[in-house]
Amino acid sequence: MTYVWTGLALAVVAAALLVIRSFRSAPLPEPKPWTAPLPDAAPPADMAIYQLPTGTYENRAALAYRGGSFGDLRKFAATAVLVQHPAGDLLIDAGFGKGVEEHIAAMPSYRRSPHELGATVHEQLRAKNYDMSRLRGVVITHAHWDHVSGLDELDVPIWMNPAESRYVERAKDAVVFRDIARTREIHGYTFDGPPYLGFSGSHDVHGDGSIVIVEAGGHTDGSVVVFVNLPDGRRFAFIGDLTWQLEGVTLRAERPKMLRMLADVQPERVRDGLLNVIALADRVHVVPAHDVRAYEPIPEWAGSRGGV
């Protein structure tokens, strides 16, 4: 019996050491930078982009990327992005909504974090007399609660691809989305376009290269990256949760293994997508959904003239 207990103790110690090791810095291999020409884009002159911060929640850097510090308490963004286009505006994700407290309560206790609430997307748009008839819908990078909570006040189509539709039918993490989407129109789209900047399929929203959604499954079945190309030549990649913080790109640091297993349905696909983004980082401004720093180049809607 002593041998049995000794073996169990050694197994527990070994498992604990493996968990601890998975939090240490271990940069991914450096991918070859993207040197080919960027895809053609002809965005209209009056196209514009704005950020709409709706609040933040707290998390440790050590839980966000390998090599992060447990003493580094980060404010994770819950920010929507409004892309104005003469053929119709789109939101990328929806941030926190009016029912965010209920949405957080629907999550397992270990996923509930201290949070600060701001004005919802709906409140911010209304404050600037935005014409809601211009809004074609909300493109969700994926269906987790902190990306879709704000849909509860937005009676507009939710843009979603078939793989994400399958995900929301079965995933416990999509309970908030399922509740909200029961009374919302779903605008389905497919990746009917060619490979795009290393991603296997694409959907050109307006046909002018200004907004291109690409297939980047792995965090969820149908998670996506949204590329936005502006008339002044700036290019943005809204990468959802391929990484939670910019260090995923700048330090080539993926999530610790335990977090990858908890957060990602296919961790290896997430790694592939992250490496694609890292290869583009010198050519495109990369925006992880939860890094407040990444939104700094984007003007806030609250500071715009709005409603124009």
PDB file of C-alpha atoms in Angstrom:
ATOM      1  CA  MET A   1       0.000   0.000   0.000  1.00  0.00           C
ATOM      2  CA  THR A   2       2.901   2.355   0.741  1.00  0.00           C
ATOM      3  CA  TYR A   3       4.057   1.947  -2.843  1.00  0.00           C
ATOM      4  CA  VAL A   4       0.588   2.876  -4.111  1.00  0.00           C
ATOM      5  CA  TRP A   5       0.425   6.073  -2.072  1.00  0.00           C
ATOM      6  CA  THR A   6       3.968   6.980  -3.043  1.00  0.00           C
ATOM      7  CA  GLY A   7       3.095   6.498  -6.688  1.00  0.00           C
ATOM      8  CA  LEU A   8      -0.025   8.633  -6.372  1.00  0.00           C
ATOM      9  CA  ALA A   9       1.907  11.383  -4.610  1.00  0.00           C
ATOM     10  CA  LEU A  10       4.560  11.389  -7.311  1.00  0.00           C
ATOM     11  CA  ALA A  11       1.876  11.544  -9.996  1.00  0.00           C
ATOM     12  CA  VAL A  12       0.224  14.526  -8.291  1.00  0.00           C
ATOM     13  CA  VAL A  13       3.559  16.336  -7.967  1.00  0.00           C
ATOM     14  CA  ALA A  14       4.411  15.623 -11.594  1.00  0.00           C
ATOM     15  CA  ALA A  15       1.025  16.923 -12.757  1.00  0.00           C
ATOM     16  CA  ALA A  16       1.427  20.064 -10.650  1.00  0.00           C
ATOM     17  CA  LEU A  17       4.890  20.694 -12.114  1.00  0.00           C
ATOM     18  CA  LEU A  18       3.513  20.315 -15.635  1.00  0.00           C
ATOM     19  CA  VAL A  19       0.776  22.859 -14.896  1.00  0.00           C
ATOM     20  CA  ILE A  20       3.284  25.324 -13.421  1.00  0.00           C
ATOM     21  CA  ARG A  21       5.607  24.832 -16.363  1.00  0.00           C
ATOM     22  CA  SER A  22       2.806  25.605 -18.803  1.00  0.00           C
ATOM     23  CA  PHE A  23       2.638  29.169 -17.434  1.00  0.00           C
ATOM     24  CA  ARG A  24       6.314  29.869 -18.125  1.00  0.00           C
ATOM     25  CA  SER A  25       7.412  31.864 -21.135  1.00  0.00           C
ATOM     26  CA  ALA A  26       7.727  29.684 -24.238  1.00  0.00           C
ATOM     27  CA  PRO A  27       7.477  31.776 -27.433  1.00  0.00           C
ATOM     28  CA  LEU A  28       6.012  30.137 -30.494  1.00  0.00           C
ATOM     29  CA  PRO A  29       8.359  29.673 -33.466  1.00  0.00           C
ATOM     30  CA  GLU A  30       8.710  32.930 -35.364  1.00  0.00           C
ATOM     31  CA  PRO A  31       6.747  32.693 -38.620  1.00  0.00           C
ATOM     32  CA  LYS A  32       8.080  34.099 -41.854  1.00  0.00           C
ATOM     33  CA  PRO A  33       6.748  37.681 -42.210  1.00  0.00           C
ATOM     34  CA  TRP A  34       4.136  38.289 -44.872  1.00  0.00           C
ATOM     35  CA  THR A  35       6.003  39.905 -47.768  1.00  0.00           C
ATOM     36  CA  ALA A  36       3.542  39.364 -50.623  1.00  0.00           C
ATOM     37  CA  PRO A  37       1.314  42.250 -51.704  1.00  0.00           C
ATOM     38  CA  LEU A  38      -1.703  42.845 -49.513  1.00  0.00           C
ATOM     39  CA  PRO A  39      -5.085  42.077 -51.116  1.00  0.00           C
ATOM     40  CA  ASP A  40      -6.626  44.810 -53.220  1.00  0.00           C
ATOM     41  CA  ALA A  41      -9.104  47.059 -51.454  1.00  0.00           C
ATOM     42  CA  ALA A  42     -11.104  50.033 -52.724  1.00  0.00           C
ATOM     43  CA  PRO A  43     -12.807  51.441 -49.616  1.00  0.00           C
ATOM     44  CA  PRO A  44     -15.051  54.467 -50.239  1.00  0.00           C
ATOM     45  CA  ALA A  45     -13.737  57.862 -49.171  1.00  0.00           C
ATOM     46  CA  ASP A  46     -16.452  58.343 -46.545  1.00  0.00           C
ATOM     47  CA  MET A  47     -15.856  55.051 -44.781  1.00  0.00           C
ATOM     48  CA  ALA A  48     -14.989  55.431 -41.073  1.00  0.00           C
ATOM     49  CA  ILE A  49     -14.347  53.338 -37.965  1.00  0.00           C
ATOM     50  CA  TYR A  50     -15.035  53.973 -34.273  1.00  0.00           C
ATOM     51  CA  GLN A  51     -14.617  52.118 -31.005  1.00  0.00           C
ATOM     52  CA  LEU A  52     -17.447  51.902 -28.489  1.00  0.00           C
ATOM     53  CA  PRO A  53     -16.056  50.759 -25.109  1.00  0.00           C
ATOM     54  CA  THR A  54     -18.789  49.285 -22.914  1.00  0.00           C
ATOM     55  CA  GLY A  55     -16.738  48.324 -19.861  1.00  0.00           C
ATOM     56  CA  THR A  56     -13.914  46.118 -18.652  1.00  0.00           C
ATOM     57  CA  TYR A  57     -13.371  43.076 -16.467  1.00  0.00           C
ATOM     58  CA  GLU A  58     -10.291  41.997 -14.544  1.00  0.00           C
ATOM     59  CA  ASN A  59      -7.961  39.126 -15.275  1.00  0.00           C
ATOM     60  CA  ARG A  60      -4.371  38.169 -14.528  1.00  0.00           C
ATOM     61  CA  ALA A  61      -1.782  38.477 -17.268  1.00  0.00           C
ATOM     62  CA  ALA A  62      -0.503  35.028 -16.294  1.00  0.00           C
ATOM     63  CA  LEU A  63      -3.858  33.563 -17.325  1.00  0.00           C
ATOM     64  CA  ALA A  64      -3.846  35.422 -20.640  1.00  0.00           C
ATOM     65  CA  TYR A  65      -0.476  34.419 -22.093  1.00  0.00           C
ATOM     66  CA  ARG A  66       2.521  32.284 -21.255  1.00  0.00           C
ATOM     67  CA  GLY A  67       5.091  34.308 -19.346  1.00  0.00           C
ATOM     68  CA  GLY A  68       2.572  36.782 -17.953  1.00  0.00           C
ATOM     69  CA  SER A  69       2.748  37.731 -14.290  1.00  0.00           C
ATOM     70  CA  PHE A  70       0.205  36.709 -11.673  1.00  0.00           C
ATOM     71  CA  GLY A  71       0.835  40.114 -10.118  1.00  0.00           C
ATOM     72  CA  ASP A  72      -0.145  41.928 -13.317  1.00  0.00           C
ATOM     73  CA  LEU A  73      -3.891  42.575 -13.020  1.00  0.00           C
ATOM     74  CA  ARG A  74      -5.236  43.612 -16.416  1.00  0.00           C
ATOM     75  CA  LYS A  75      -8.448  45.337 -17.405  1.00  0.00           C
ATOM     76  CA  PHE A  76      -9.855  43.283 -20.259  1.00  0.00           C
ATOM     77  CA  ALA A  77     -11.813  45.285 -22.831  1.00  0.00           C
ATOM     78  CA  ALA A  78     -15.437  44.677 -23.744  1.00  0.00           C
ATOM     79  CA  THR A  79     -15.487  46.947 -26.778  1.00  0.00           C
ATOM     80  CA  ALA A  80     -17.575  47.030 -29.931  1.00  0.00           C
ATOM     81  CA  VAL A  81     -16.379  48.555 -33.191  1.00  0.00           C
ATOM     82  CA  LEU A  82     -18.627  50.474 -35.577  1.00  0.00           C
ATOM     83  CA  VAL A  83     -17.601  50.420 -39.237  1.00  0.00           C
ATOM     84  CA  GLN A  84     -19.444  53.047 -41.248  1.00  0.00           C
ATOM     85  CA  HIS A  85     -19.800  52.374 -44.969  1.00  0.00           C
ATOM     86  CA  PRO A  86     -22.136  53.999 -47.504  1.00  0.00           C
ATOM     87  CA  ALA A  87     -23.531  50.566 -48.400  1.00  0.00           C
ATOM     88  CA  GLY A  88     -24.486  49.937 -44.767  1.00  0.00           C
ATOM     89  CA  ASP A  89     -22.798  50.036 -41.368  1.00  0.00           C
ATOM     90  CA  LEU A  90     -21.710  47.043 -39.313  1.00  0.00           C
ATOM     91  CA  LEU A  91     -20.736  46.458 -35.720  1.00  0.00           C
ATOM     92  CA  ILE A  92     -17.977  44.040 -34.860  1.00  0.00           C
ATOM     93  CA  ASP A  93     -19.061  42.396 -31.596  1.00  0.00           C
ATOM     94  CA  ALA A  94     -21.440  44.072 -29.139  1.00  0.00           C
ATOM     95  CA  GLY A  95     -19.687  44.449 -25.775  1.00  0.00           C
ATOM     96  CA  PHE A  96     -21.627  44.509 -22.497  1.00  0.00           C
ATOM     97  CA  GLY A  97     -25.397  44.922 -22.653  1.00  0.00           C
ATOM     98  CA  LYS A  98     -28.147  46.070 -20.348  1.00  0.00           C
ATOM     99  CA  GLY A  99     -28.487  42.549 -18.934  1.00  0.00           C
ATOM    100  CA  VAL A 100     -24.763  41.997 -18.361  1.00  0.00           C
ATOM    101  CA  GLU A 101     -25.157  41.145 -14.664  1.00  0.00           C
ATOM    102  CA  GLU A 102     -27.507  38.287 -15.574  1.00  0.00           C
ATOM    103  CA  HIS A 103     -25.179  37.247 -18.381  1.00  0.00           C
ATOM    104  CA  ILE A 104     -22.211  37.042 -16.019  1.00  0.00           C
ATOM    105  CA  ALA A 105     -24.286  35.123 -13.471  1.00  0.00           C
ATOM    106  CA  ALA A 106     -25.051  32.522 -16.144  1.00  0.00           C
ATOM    107  CA  MET A 107     -21.350  31.648 -16.361  1.00  0.00           C
ATOM    108  CA  PRO A 108     -19.562  29.139 -14.092  1.00  0.00           C
ATOM    109  CA  SER A 109     -18.279  30.787 -10.900  1.00  0.00           C
ATOM    110  CA  TYR A 110     -14.618  30.484 -11.930  1.00  0.00           C
ATOM    111  CA  ARG A 111     -15.336  32.661 -14.994  1.00  0.00           C
ATOM    112  CA  ARG A 112     -16.935  35.536 -13.115  1.00  0.00           C
ATOM    113  CA  SER A 113     -14.551  38.458 -12.705  1.00  0.00           C
ATOM    114  CA  PRO A 114     -14.793  41.895 -11.092  1.00  0.00           C
ATOM    115  CA  HIS A 115     -15.982  44.272 -13.766  1.00  0.00           C
ATOM    116  CA  GLU A 116     -16.745  47.904 -14.527  1.00  0.00           C
ATOM    117  CA  LEU A 117     -19.702  48.873 -16.671  1.00  0.00           C
ATOM    118  CA  GLY A 118     -19.878  51.715 -19.140  1.00  0.00           C
ATOM    119  CA  ALA A 119     -22.596  52.837 -21.510  1.00  0.00           C
ATOM    120  CA  THR A 120     -23.905  50.092 -23.768  1.00  0.00           C
ATOM    121  CA  VAL A 121     -23.540  50.274 -27.530  1.00  0.00           C
ATOM    122  CA  HIS A 122     -27.224  51.100 -27.855  1.00  0.00           C
ATOM    123  CA  GLU A 123     -26.935  53.928 -25.332  1.00  0.00           C
ATOM    124  CA  GLN A 124     -23.863  55.350 -27.058  1.00  0.00           C
ATOM    125  CA  LEU A 125     -25.468  55.272 -30.502  1.00  0.00           C
ATOM    126  CA  ARG A 126     -28.686  56.827 -29.218  1.00  0.00           C
ATOM    127  CA  ALA A 127     -26.750  59.605 -27.437  1.00  0.00           C
ATOM    128  CA  LYS A 128     -25.347  60.683 -30.815  1.00  0.00           C
ATOM    129  CA  ASN A 129     -28.689  60.397 -32.640  1.00  0.00           C
ATOM    130  CA  TYR A 130     -27.402  57.561 -34.782  1.00  0.00           C
ATOM    131  CA  ASP A 131     -29.820  56.438 -37.482  1.00  0.00           C
ATOM    132  CA  MET A 132     -30.337  52.754 -36.634  1.00  0.00           C
ATOM    133  CA  SER A 133     -31.679  52.073 -40.124  1.00  0.00           C
ATOM    134  CA  ARG A 134     -28.082  52.383 -41.343  1.00  0.00           C
ATOM    135  CA  LEU A 135     -26.968  49.409 -39.236  1.00  0.00           C
ATOM    136  CA  ARG A 136     -26.993  46.201 -41.296  1.00  0.00           C
ATOM    137  CA  GLY A 137     -26.135  44.046 -38.329  1.00  0.00           C
ATOM    138  CA  VAL A 138     -23.495  42.801 -35.904  1.00  0.00           C
ATOM    139  CA  VAL A 139     -20.663  40.563 -37.047  1.00  0.00           C
ATOM    140  CA  ILE A 140     -19.723  38.475 -34.019  1.00  0.00           C
ATOM    141  CA  THR A 141     -16.141  37.209 -33.869  1.00  0.00           C
ATOM    142  CA  HIS A 142     -17.621  34.340 -31.835  1.00  0.00           C
ATOM    143  CA  ALA A 143     -20.609  33.665 -29.611  1.00  0.00           C
ATOM    144  CA  HIS A 144     -19.175  33.954 -26.082  1.00  0.00           C
ATOM    145  CA  TRP A 145     -21.101  36.137 -23.630  1.00  0.00           C
ATOM    146  CA  ASP A 146     -18.586  39.000 -23.434  1.00  0.00           C
ATOM    147  CA  HIS A 147     -18.862  39.522 -27.201  1.00  0.00           C
ATOM    148  CA  VAL A 148     -22.642  39.236 -27.504  1.00  0.00           C
ATOM    149  CA  SER A 149     -24.108  40.650 -24.274  1.00  0.00           C
ATOM    150  CA  GLY A 150     -24.889  43.975 -25.959  1.00  0.00           C
ATOM    151  CA  LEU A 151     -27.060  42.263 -28.560  1.00  0.00           C
ATOM    152  CA  ASP A 152     -29.850  42.330 -25.978  1.00  0.00           C
ATOM    153  CA  GLU A 153     -30.609  45.964 -26.900  1.00  0.00           C
ATOM    154  CA  LEU A 154     -29.886  45.762 -30.618  1.00  0.00           C
ATOM    155  CA  ASP A 155     -32.765  44.583 -32.769  1.00  0.00           C
ATOM    156  CA  VAL A 156     -30.621  44.025 -35.851  1.00  0.00           C
ATOM    157  CA  PRO A 157     -29.440  40.900 -37.698  1.00  0.00           C
ATOM    158  CA  ILE A 158     -26.625  38.861 -36.154  1.00  0.00           C
ATOM    159  CA  TRP A 159     -24.070  37.819 -38.760  1.00  0.00           C
ATOM    160  CA  MET A 160     -22.951  34.235 -38.244  1.00  0.00           C
ATOM    161  CA  ASN A 161     -21.443  31.447 -40.341  1.00  0.00           C
ATOM    162  CA  PRO A 162     -22.616  27.792 -40.371  1.00  0.00           C
ATOM    163  CA  ALA A 163     -19.806  26.472 -38.137  1.00  0.00           C
ATOM    164  CA  GLU A 164     -20.636  28.993 -35.409  1.00  0.00           C
ATOM    165  CA  SER A 165     -24.326  28.160 -35.769  1.00  0.00           C
ATOM    166  CA  ARG A 166     -23.461  24.546 -34.991  1.00  0.00           C
ATOM    167  CA  TYR A 167     -21.347  25.643 -32.040  1.00  0.00           C
ATOM    168  CA  VAL A 168     -24.120  27.662 -30.413  1.00  0.00           C
ATOM    169  CA  GLU A 169     -26.508  24.707 -30.639  1.00  0.00           C
ATOM    170  CA  ARG A 170     -24.375  22.561 -28.335  1.00  0.00           C
ATOM    171  CA  ALA A 171     -21.911  24.698 -26.343  1.00  0.00           C
ATOM    172  CA  LYS A 172     -22.508  25.559 -22.695  1.00  0.00           C
ATOM    173  CA  ASP A 173     -20.494  28.740 -23.271  1.00  0.00           C
ATOM    174  CA  ALA A 174     -23.162  29.925 -25.742  1.00  0.00           C
ATOM    175  CA  VAL A 175     -26.057  29.961 -23.258  1.00  0.00           C
ATOM    176  CA  VAL A 176     -26.217  33.782 -23.234  1.00  0.00           C
ATOM    177  CA  PHE A 177     -26.163  33.934 -27.019  1.00  0.00           C
ATOM    178  CA  ARG A 178     -28.936  31.343 -27.329  1.00  0.00           C
ATOM    179  CA  ASP A 179     -31.130  33.304 -24.948  1.00  0.00           C
ATOM    180  CA  ILE A 180     -30.657  36.586 -26.811  1.00  0.00           C
ATOM    181  CA  ALA A 181     -30.783  35.134 -30.316  1.00  0.00           C
ATOM    182  CA  ARG A 182     -34.207  33.543 -29.815  1.00  0.00           C
ATOM    183  CA  THR A 183     -35.752  36.886 -30.780  1.00  0.00           C
ATOM    184  CA  ARG A 184     -33.147  38.052 -33.282  1.00  0.00           C
ATOM    185  CA  GLU A 185     -32.719  37.558 -37.003  1.00  0.00           C
ATOM    186  CA  ILE A 186     -29.658  35.511 -37.958  1.00  0.00           C
ATOM    187  CA  HIS A 187     -27.935  36.635 -41.139  1.00  0.00           C
ATOM    188  CA  GLY A 188     -26.030  33.626 -42.396  1.00  0.00           C
ATOM    189  CA  TYR A 189     -22.948  34.000 -44.533  1.00  0.00           C
ATOM    190  CA  THR A 190     -20.392  31.557 -45.909  1.00  0.00           C
ATOM    191  CA  PHE A 191     -16.727  31.823 -46.786  1.00  0.00           C
ATOM    192  CA  ASP A 192     -17.409  32.056 -50.472  1.00  0.00           C
ATOM    193  CA  GLY A 193     -14.225  33.916 -51.340  1.00  0.00           C
ATOM    194  CA  PRO A 194     -10.610  32.858 -51.850  1.00  0.00           C
ATOM    195  CA  PRO A 195      -7.912  32.400 -49.193  1.00  0.00           C
ATOM    196  CA  TYR A 196      -7.009  35.710 -47.577  1.00  0.00           C
ATOM    197  CA  LEU A 197      -3.715  36.603 -45.897  1.00  0.00           C
ATOM    198  CA  GLY A 198      -3.001  33.033 -44.898  1.00  0.00           C
ATOM    199  CA  PHE A 199      -6.560  32.118 -43.874  1.00  0.00           C
ATOM    200  CA  SER A 200      -8.349  29.422 -45.823  1.00  0.00           C
ATOM    201  CA  GLY A 201     -11.609  31.163 -46.746  1.00  0.00           C
ATOM    202  CA  SER A 202     -13.042  34.663 -46.890  1.00  0.00           C
ATOM    203  CA  HIS A 203     -16.238  36.668 -47.241  1.00  0.00           C
ATOM    204  CA  ASP A 204     -16.004  40.155 -48.766  1.00  0.00           C
ATOM    205  CA  VAL A 205     -18.939  41.990 -47.173  1.00  0.00           C
ATOM    206  CA  HIS A 206     -19.326  44.852 -49.664  1.00  0.00           C
ATOM    207  CA  GLY A 207     -17.370  43.441 -52.602  1.00  0.00           C
ATOM    208  CA  ASP A 208     -14.819  46.258 -52.438  1.00  0.00           C
ATOM    209  CA  GLY A 209     -12.277  44.719 -50.061  1.00  0.00           C
ATOM    210  CA  SER A 210     -13.105  47.164 -47.278  1.00  0.00           C
ATOM    211  CA  ILE A 211     -14.482  44.560 -44.823  1.00  0.00           C
ATOM    212  CA  VAL A 212     -13.376  40.966 -45.217  1.00  0.00           C
ATOM    213  CA  ILE A 213     -14.336  38.206 -42.774  1.00  0.00           C
ATOM    214  CA  VAL A 214     -12.060  35.158 -42.705  1.00  0.00           C
ATOM    215  CA  GLU A 215     -12.449  31.690 -41.278  1.00  0.00           C
ATOM    216  CA  ALA A 216     -10.363  31.282 -38.104  1.00  0.00           C
ATOM    217  CA  GLY A 217     -12.066  28.521 -36.150  1.00  0.00           C
ATOM    218  CA  GLY A 218     -10.479  26.962 -33.101  1.00  0.00           C
ATOM    219  CA  HIS A 219     -11.492  29.156 -30.195  1.00  0.00           C
ATOM    220  CA  THR A 220     -15.034  28.226 -31.165  1.00  0.00           C
ATOM    221  CA  ASP A 221     -16.076  26.191 -34.199  1.00  0.00           C
ATOM    222  CA  GLY A 222     -16.814  29.246 -36.328  1.00  0.00           C
ATOM    223  CA  SER A 223     -14.742  32.034 -34.782  1.00  0.00           C
ATOM    224  CA  VAL A 224     -13.528  34.610 -37.278  1.00  0.00           C
ATOM    225  CA  VAL A 225     -11.103  37.442 -37.919  1.00  0.00           C
ATOM    226  CA  VAL A 226     -12.506  40.619 -39.450  1.00  0.00           C
ATOM    227  CA  PHE A 227     -10.177  42.695 -41.634  1.00  0.00           C
ATOM    228  CA  VAL A 228     -11.119  46.358 -42.093  1.00  0.00           C
ATOM    229  CA  ASN A 229      -9.288  48.383 -44.736  1.00  0.00           C
ATOM    230  CA  LEU A 230      -9.717  52.164 -44.623  1.00  0.00           C
ATOM    231  CA  PRO A 231      -9.428  54.761 -47.405  1.00  0.00           C
ATOM    232  CA  ASP A 232      -6.359  56.329 -45.736  1.00  0.00           C
ATOM    233  CA  GLY A 233      -4.485  53.049 -46.213  1.00  0.00           C
ATOM    234  CA  ARG A 234      -4.693  51.797 -42.638  1.00  0.00           C
ATOM    235  CA  ARG A 235      -5.566  48.143 -42.212  1.00  0.00           C
ATOM    236  CA  PHE A 236      -6.948  46.508 -39.089  1.00  0.00           C
ATOM    237  CA  ALA A 237      -7.365  42.865 -38.102  1.00  0.00           C
ATOM    238  CA  PHE A 238      -9.975  42.288 -35.391  1.00  0.00           C
ATOM    239  CA  ILE A 239      -8.899  38.845 -34.244  1.00  0.00           C
ATOM    240  CA  GLY A 240     -11.427  38.092 -31.511  1.00  0.00           C
ATOM    241  CA  ASP A 241      -9.883  35.700 -28.989  1.00  0.00           C
ATOM    242  CA  LEU A 242      -7.038  34.205 -31.018  1.00  0.00           C
ATOM    243  CA  THR A 243      -5.134  35.834 -28.181  1.00  0.00           C
ATOM    244  CA  TRP A 244      -6.520  37.839 -25.290  1.00  0.00           C
ATOM    245  CA  GLN A 245      -3.659  40.338 -25.065  1.00  0.00           C
ATOM    246  CA  LEU A 246      -1.176  41.934 -27.463  1.00  0.00           C
ATOM    247  CA  GLU A 247       1.660  39.886 -25.991  1.00  0.00           C
ATOM    248  CA  GLY A 248       0.199  36.959 -27.871  1.00  0.00           C
ATOM    249  CA  VAL A 249       1.432  38.762 -30.987  1.00  0.00           C
ATOM    250  CA  THR A 250       4.422  40.792 -29.775  1.00  0.00           C
ATOM    251  CA  LEU A 251       5.902  37.979 -27.665  1.00  0.00           C
ATOM    252  CA  ARG A 252       4.447  35.105 -29.726  1.00  0.00           C
ATOM    253  CA  ALA A 253       2.910  33.879 -26.476  1.00  0.00           C
ATOM    254  CA  GLU A 254      -0.113  31.608 -26.625  1.00  0.00           C
ATOM    255  CA  ARG A 255      -2.390  30.876 -23.698  1.00  0.00           C
ATOM    256  CA  PRO A 256      -1.090  28.572 -20.940  1.00  0.00           C
ATOM    257  CA  LYS A 257      -1.992  24.971 -21.715  1.00  0.00           C
ATOM    258  CA  MET A 258      -4.630  24.729 -18.989  1.00  0.00           C
ATOM    259  CA  LEU A 259      -6.356  27.846 -20.354  1.00  0.00           C
ATOM    260  CA  ARG A 260      -6.097  26.553 -23.913  1.00  0.00           C
ATOM    261  CA  MET A 261      -7.853  23.370 -22.854  1.00  0.00           C
ATOM    262  CA  LEU A 262     -10.577  25.304 -21.051  1.00  0.00           C
ATOM    263  CA  ALA A 263     -11.091  28.083 -23.599  1.00  0.00           C
ATOM    264  CA  ASP A 264     -10.475  26.580 -27.046  1.00  0.00           C
ATOM    265  CA  VAL A 265     -12.355  23.827 -28.836  1.00  0.00           C
ATOM    266  CA  GLN A 266      -9.351  23.191 -31.115  1.00  0.00           C
ATOM    267  CA  PRO A 267      -6.195  24.689 -29.575  1.00  0.00           C
ATOM    268  CA  GLU A 268      -3.977  23.750 -32.511  1.00  0.00           C
ATOM    269  CA  ARG A 269      -6.184  25.720 -34.908  1.00  0.00           C
ATOM    270  CA  VAL A 270      -5.949  28.704 -32.587  1.00  0.00           C
ATOM    271  CA  ARG A 271      -2.160  28.395 -32.692  1.00  0.00           C
ATOM    272  CA  ASP A 272      -2.218  28.289 -36.507  1.00  0.00           C
ATOM    273  CA  GLY A 273      -4.432  31.380 -36.660  1.00  0.00           C
ATOM    274  CA  LEU A 274      -2.238  33.238 -34.183  1.00  0.00           C
ATOM    275  CA  LEU A 275       0.872  32.462 -36.214  1.00  0.00           C
ATOM    276  CA  ASN A 276      -0.895  33.803 -39.330  1.00  0.00           C
ATOM    277  CA  VAL A 277      -1.637  37.041 -37.487  1.00  0.00           C
ATOM    278  CA  ILE A 278       1.908  37.330 -36.128  1.00  0.00           C
ATOM    279  CA  ALA A 279       3.222  37.084 -39.686  1.00  0.00           C
ATOM    280  CA  LEU A 280       1.004  40.045 -40.640  1.00  0.00           C
ATOM    281  CA  ALA A 281       1.698  42.249 -37.632  1.00  0.00           C
ATOM    282  CA  ASP A 282       4.151  44.547 -39.460  1.00  0.00           C
ATOM    283  CA  ARG A 283       1.574  45.235 -42.196  1.00  0.00           C
ATOM    284  CA  VAL A 284      -1.748  45.286 -40.324  1.00  0.00           C
ATOM    285  CA  HIS A 285      -2.774  46.723 -36.948  1.00  0.00           C
ATOM    286  CA  VAL A 286      -3.845  43.706 -34.901  1.00  0.00           C
ATOM    287  CA  VAL A 287      -6.656  44.124 -32.354  1.00  0.00           C
ATOM    288  CA  PRO A 288      -7.165  41.309 -29.837  1.00  0.00           C
ATOM    289  CA  ALA A 289     -10.708  41.790 -28.600  1.00  0.00           C
ATOM    290  CA  HIS A 290      -9.800  42.171 -24.915  1.00  0.00           C
ATOM    291  CA  ASP A 291      -6.682  44.359 -25.012  1.00  0.00           C
ATOM    292  CA  VAL A 292      -7.571  47.981 -24.262  1.00  0.00           C
ATOM    293  CA  ARG A 293      -4.226  49.126 -25.719  1.00  0.00           C
ATOM    294  CA  ALA A 294      -5.008  47.711 -29.127  1.00  0.00           C
ATOM    295  CA  TYR A 295      -7.953  50.086 -29.626  1.00  0.00           C
ATOM    296  CA  GLU A 296      -5.921  53.270 -29.083  1.00  0.00           C
ATOM    297  CA  PRO A 297      -5.547  54.132 -32.815  1.00  0.00           C
ATOM    298  CA  ILE A 298      -9.332  53.959 -33.269  1.00  0.00           C
ATOM    299  CA  PRO A 299     -11.325  57.097 -32.354  1.00  0.00           C
ATOM    300  CA  GLU A 300     -14.075  56.712 -29.791  1.00  0.00           C
ATOM    301  CA  TRP A 301     -17.634  57.126 -31.000  1.00  0.00           C
ATOM    302  CA  ALA A 302     -18.330  59.300 -27.964  1.00  0.00           C
ATOM    303  CA  GLY A 303     -15.846  61.840 -29.290  1.00  0.00           C
ATOM    304  CA  SER A 304     -17.206  61.855 -32.835  1.00  0.00           C
ATOM    305  CA  ARG A 305     -19.881  64.072 -34.325  1.00  0.00           C
ATOM    306  CA  GLY A 306     -22.081  60.976 -34.603  1.00  0.00           C
ATOM    307  CA  GLY A 307     -25.344  60.603 -36.468  1.00  0.00           C
ATOM    308  CA  VAL A 308     -23.820  61.935 -39.664  1.00  0.00           C
TER     309      VAL A 308
END
